[in-house]
Coordinates of C-alpha atoms in Angstrom, one line a residue:
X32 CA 182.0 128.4 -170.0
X33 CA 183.2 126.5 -172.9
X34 CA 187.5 126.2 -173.4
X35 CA 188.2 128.3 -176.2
X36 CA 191.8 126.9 -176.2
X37 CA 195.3 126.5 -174.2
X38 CA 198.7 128.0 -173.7
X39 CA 202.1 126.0 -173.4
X40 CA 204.6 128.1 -171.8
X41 CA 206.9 128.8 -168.6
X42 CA 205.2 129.7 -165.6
X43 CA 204.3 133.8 -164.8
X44 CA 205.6 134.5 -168.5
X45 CA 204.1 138.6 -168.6
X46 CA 202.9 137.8 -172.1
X47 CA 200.3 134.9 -171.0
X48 CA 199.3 136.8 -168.5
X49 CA 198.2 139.7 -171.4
X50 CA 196.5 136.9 -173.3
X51 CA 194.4 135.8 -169.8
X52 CA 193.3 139.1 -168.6
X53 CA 192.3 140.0 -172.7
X54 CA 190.2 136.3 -172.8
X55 CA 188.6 137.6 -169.6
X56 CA 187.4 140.5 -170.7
X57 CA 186.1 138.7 -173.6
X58 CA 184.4 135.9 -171.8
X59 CA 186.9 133.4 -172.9
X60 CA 188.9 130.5 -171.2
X61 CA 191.6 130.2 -171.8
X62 CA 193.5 127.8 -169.7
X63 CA 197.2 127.2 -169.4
X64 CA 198.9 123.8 -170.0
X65 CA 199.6 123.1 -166.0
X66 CA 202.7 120.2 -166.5
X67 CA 204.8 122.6 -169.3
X68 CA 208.5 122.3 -168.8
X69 CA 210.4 125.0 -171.0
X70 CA 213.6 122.9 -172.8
X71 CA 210.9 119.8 -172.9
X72 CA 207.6 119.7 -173.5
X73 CA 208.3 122.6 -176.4
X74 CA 211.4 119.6 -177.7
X75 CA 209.0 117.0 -177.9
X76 CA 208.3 115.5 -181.7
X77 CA 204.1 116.1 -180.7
X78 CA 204.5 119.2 -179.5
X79 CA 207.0 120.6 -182.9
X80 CA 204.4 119.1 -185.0
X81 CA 202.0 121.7 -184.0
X82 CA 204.6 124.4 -183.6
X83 CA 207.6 123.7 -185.6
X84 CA 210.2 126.3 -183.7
X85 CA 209.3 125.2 -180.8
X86 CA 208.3 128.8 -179.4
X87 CA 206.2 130.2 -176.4
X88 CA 203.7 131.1 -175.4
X89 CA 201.6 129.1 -177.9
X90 CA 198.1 129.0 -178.5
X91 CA 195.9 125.9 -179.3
X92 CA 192.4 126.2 -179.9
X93 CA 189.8 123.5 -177.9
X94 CA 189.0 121.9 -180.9
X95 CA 193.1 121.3 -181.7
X96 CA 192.6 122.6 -185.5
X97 CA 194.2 125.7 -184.9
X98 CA 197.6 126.8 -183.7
X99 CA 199.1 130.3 -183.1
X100 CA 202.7 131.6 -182.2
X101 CA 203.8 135.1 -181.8
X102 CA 202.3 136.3 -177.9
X103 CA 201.0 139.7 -179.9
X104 CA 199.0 137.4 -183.0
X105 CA 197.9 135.2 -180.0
X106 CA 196.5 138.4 -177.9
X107 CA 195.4 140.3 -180.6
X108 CA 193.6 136.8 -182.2
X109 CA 191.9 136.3 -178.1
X110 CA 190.8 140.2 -178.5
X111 CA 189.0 139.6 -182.0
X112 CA 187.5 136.6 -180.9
X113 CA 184.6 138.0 -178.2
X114 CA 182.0 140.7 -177.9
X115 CA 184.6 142.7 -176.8
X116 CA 186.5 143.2 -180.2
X117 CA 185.6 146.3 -181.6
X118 CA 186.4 147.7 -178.1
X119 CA 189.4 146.3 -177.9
X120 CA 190.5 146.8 -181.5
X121 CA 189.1 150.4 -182.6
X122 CA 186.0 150.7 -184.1
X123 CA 187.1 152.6 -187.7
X124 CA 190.3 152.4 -189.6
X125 CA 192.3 155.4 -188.1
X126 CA 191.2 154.2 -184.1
X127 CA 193.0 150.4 -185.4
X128 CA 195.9 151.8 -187.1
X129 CA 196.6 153.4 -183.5
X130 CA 196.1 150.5 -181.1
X131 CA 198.5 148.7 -183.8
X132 CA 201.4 150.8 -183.7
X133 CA 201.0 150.8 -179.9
X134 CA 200.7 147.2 -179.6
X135 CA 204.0 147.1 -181.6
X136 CA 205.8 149.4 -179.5
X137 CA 204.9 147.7 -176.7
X138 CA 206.7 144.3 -178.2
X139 CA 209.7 146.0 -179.9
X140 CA 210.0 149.5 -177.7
X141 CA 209.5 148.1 -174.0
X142 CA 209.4 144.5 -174.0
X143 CA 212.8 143.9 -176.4
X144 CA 215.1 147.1 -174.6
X145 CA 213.6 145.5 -171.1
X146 CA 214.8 141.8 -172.1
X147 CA 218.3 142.3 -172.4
X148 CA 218.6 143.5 -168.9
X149 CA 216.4 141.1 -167.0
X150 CA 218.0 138.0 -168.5
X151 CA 221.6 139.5 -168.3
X152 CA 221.0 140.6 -164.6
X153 CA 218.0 138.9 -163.0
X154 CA 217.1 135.6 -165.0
X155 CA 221.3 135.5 -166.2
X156 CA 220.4 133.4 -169.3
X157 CA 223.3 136.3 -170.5
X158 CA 226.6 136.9 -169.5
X159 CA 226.7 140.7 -168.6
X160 CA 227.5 143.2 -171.6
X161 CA 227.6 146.6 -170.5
X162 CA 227.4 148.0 -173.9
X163 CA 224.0 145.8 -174.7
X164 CA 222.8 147.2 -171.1
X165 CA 223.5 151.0 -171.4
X166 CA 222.3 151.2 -175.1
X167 CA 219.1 149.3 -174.5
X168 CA 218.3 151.1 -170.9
X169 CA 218.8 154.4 -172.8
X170 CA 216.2 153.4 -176.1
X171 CA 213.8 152.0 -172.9
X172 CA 214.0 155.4 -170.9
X173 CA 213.1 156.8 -174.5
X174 CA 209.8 154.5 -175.1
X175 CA 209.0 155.2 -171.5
X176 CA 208.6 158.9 -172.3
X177 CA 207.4 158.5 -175.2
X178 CA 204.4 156.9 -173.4
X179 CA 204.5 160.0 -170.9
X180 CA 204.2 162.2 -173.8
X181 CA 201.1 160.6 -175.4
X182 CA 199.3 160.9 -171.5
X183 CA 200.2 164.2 -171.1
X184 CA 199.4 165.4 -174.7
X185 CA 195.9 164.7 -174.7
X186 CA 192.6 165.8 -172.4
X187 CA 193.8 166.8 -169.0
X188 CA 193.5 163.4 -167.0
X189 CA 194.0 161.2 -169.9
X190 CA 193.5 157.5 -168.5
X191 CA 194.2 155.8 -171.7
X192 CA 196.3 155.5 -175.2
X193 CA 193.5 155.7 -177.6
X194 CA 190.5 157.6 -177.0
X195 CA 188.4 157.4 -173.6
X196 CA 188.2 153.3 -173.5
X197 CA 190.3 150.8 -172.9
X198 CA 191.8 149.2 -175.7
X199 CA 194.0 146.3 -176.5
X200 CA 196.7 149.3 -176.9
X201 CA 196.6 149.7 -172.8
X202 CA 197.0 146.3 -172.3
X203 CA 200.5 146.1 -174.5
X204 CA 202.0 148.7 -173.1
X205 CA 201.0 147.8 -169.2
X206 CA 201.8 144.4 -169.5
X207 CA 205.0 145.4 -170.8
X208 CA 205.8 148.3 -168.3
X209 CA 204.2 145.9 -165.3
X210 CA 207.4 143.6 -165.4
X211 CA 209.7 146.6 -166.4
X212 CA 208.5 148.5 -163.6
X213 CA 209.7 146.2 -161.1
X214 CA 213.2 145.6 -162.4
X215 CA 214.0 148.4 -164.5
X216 CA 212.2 151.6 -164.8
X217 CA 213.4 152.9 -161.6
X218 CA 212.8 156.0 -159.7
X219 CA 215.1 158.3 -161.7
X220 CA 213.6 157.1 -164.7
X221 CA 209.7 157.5 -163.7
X222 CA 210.4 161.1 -162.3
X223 CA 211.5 162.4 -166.0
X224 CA 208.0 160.4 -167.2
X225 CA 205.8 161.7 -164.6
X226 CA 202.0 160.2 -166.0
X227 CA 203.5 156.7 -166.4
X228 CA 202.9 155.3 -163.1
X229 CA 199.4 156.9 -162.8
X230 CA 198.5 155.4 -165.8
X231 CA 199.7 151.6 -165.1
X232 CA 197.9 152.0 -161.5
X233 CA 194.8 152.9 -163.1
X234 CA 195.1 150.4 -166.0
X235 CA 195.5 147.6 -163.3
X236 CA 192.7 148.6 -161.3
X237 CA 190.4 147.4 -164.0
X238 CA 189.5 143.5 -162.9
X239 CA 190.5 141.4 -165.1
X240 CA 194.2 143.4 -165.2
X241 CA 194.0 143.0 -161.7
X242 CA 193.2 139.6 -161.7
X243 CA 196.2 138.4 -163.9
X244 CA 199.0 140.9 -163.2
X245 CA 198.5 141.8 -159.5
X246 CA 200.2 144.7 -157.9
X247 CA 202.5 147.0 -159.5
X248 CA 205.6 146.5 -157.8
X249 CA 208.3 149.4 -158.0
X250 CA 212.4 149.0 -158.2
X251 CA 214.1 152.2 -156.8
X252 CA 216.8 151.2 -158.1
X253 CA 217.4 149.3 -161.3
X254 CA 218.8 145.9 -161.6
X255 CA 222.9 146.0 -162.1
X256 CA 225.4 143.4 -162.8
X257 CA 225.2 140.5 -161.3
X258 CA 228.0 140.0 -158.1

């Protein structure tokens, strides 16, 4: 198999991980830049030539004329670019429209009202607000049944966001709710969204998912202030 391209960033980073299992699903490699150090390599003047904020993950293609920020343009760009795409991406205008907006939620929704509590309490890149943590656990609880909502409001056993397939929509949100499930959305929280954790088990059963994101692992408890 010939490298489509590379990825700089910090090790087990949740939105790589997205990018690999969509690249394998494609038949794509897609490797990851092994000798990365976050605060260096993304500092140095070669590396800001390419990407000029110095962001992660970023995407270089194996011929190094391309470069992409942003992990969703990144995914979304590994999605379009295999047999896979129409899949992935919806097959008319309406079907696209909806993987979109889910792919969206999962970035602003889940991922950005996780963040604030994983690196105030677990990665402590923060100092602890309680205000920031209360308002952006309650907005999360909110996306997280809003996901329960769409499961539960279509065909009895619905398995996925959009239609009867798999789409680039499914692997957003689980990728998102993969790292919020261990830290985060704990017991209390999945018992008022009851088709959530169904649906992330199921969605990680398909291989490539598997492959990248291993195991869901479950908090009972969420993640406090630090001691």
């Amino acid at each position: 198999m010939a490298p489509f391209g590379k990825i700089y960033s910090y090790p087990n980073n949740p939105r790589v991980q997205r990018v690999q299992a969509l690249a394998a699903m494609n038949g794509l490699e897609v490797e990851t830049v092994a000798d990365f150090q976050m605060g260096v390599t993304n500092q140095t003047p070669e590396f800001l030539a390419k990407f000029p904020l110095g962001k992660v993950p970023a995407f270089e293609s194996a011929d190094g004329t391309f470069f992409l920020t942003e992990s969703q343009a990144i995914a979304r760009y590994v999605a379009e670019s295999g047999p896979r795409a129409d899949e992935l991406l919806g097959r008319d205008p309406r079907e696209r429209a909806l993987i979109e907006q889910w792919a969206c939620f999962a970035e602003q929704e889940l991922v950005g009202n996780m963040l604030p509590a994983v690196l105030m309490c677990v990665a402590k890149f923060w100092p602890f607000d309680q205000a920031a943590y209360d308002r952006s656990l309650s907005v999360l609880e909110r996306a997280v049944k809003r996901v329960d909502v769409a499961l539960q409001g279509g065909a009895p056993g619905k398995k996925f966001l959009v239609g009867d397939r798999l789409t680039f929509a499914d692997v957003m949100v689980v990728g998102a709710l993969h790292i919020a499930a261990k830290y985060v959305v704990d017991a209390d929280m999945r018992k008022e969204a009851p088709a959530v954790e169904p649906y992330v088990r199921a969605v990680l059963e398909v291989p490539e998912m598997k492959q990248y994101f291993g195991e869901l692992e479950l908090c009972e408890t969420r993640v406090g202030k630090p001691e």
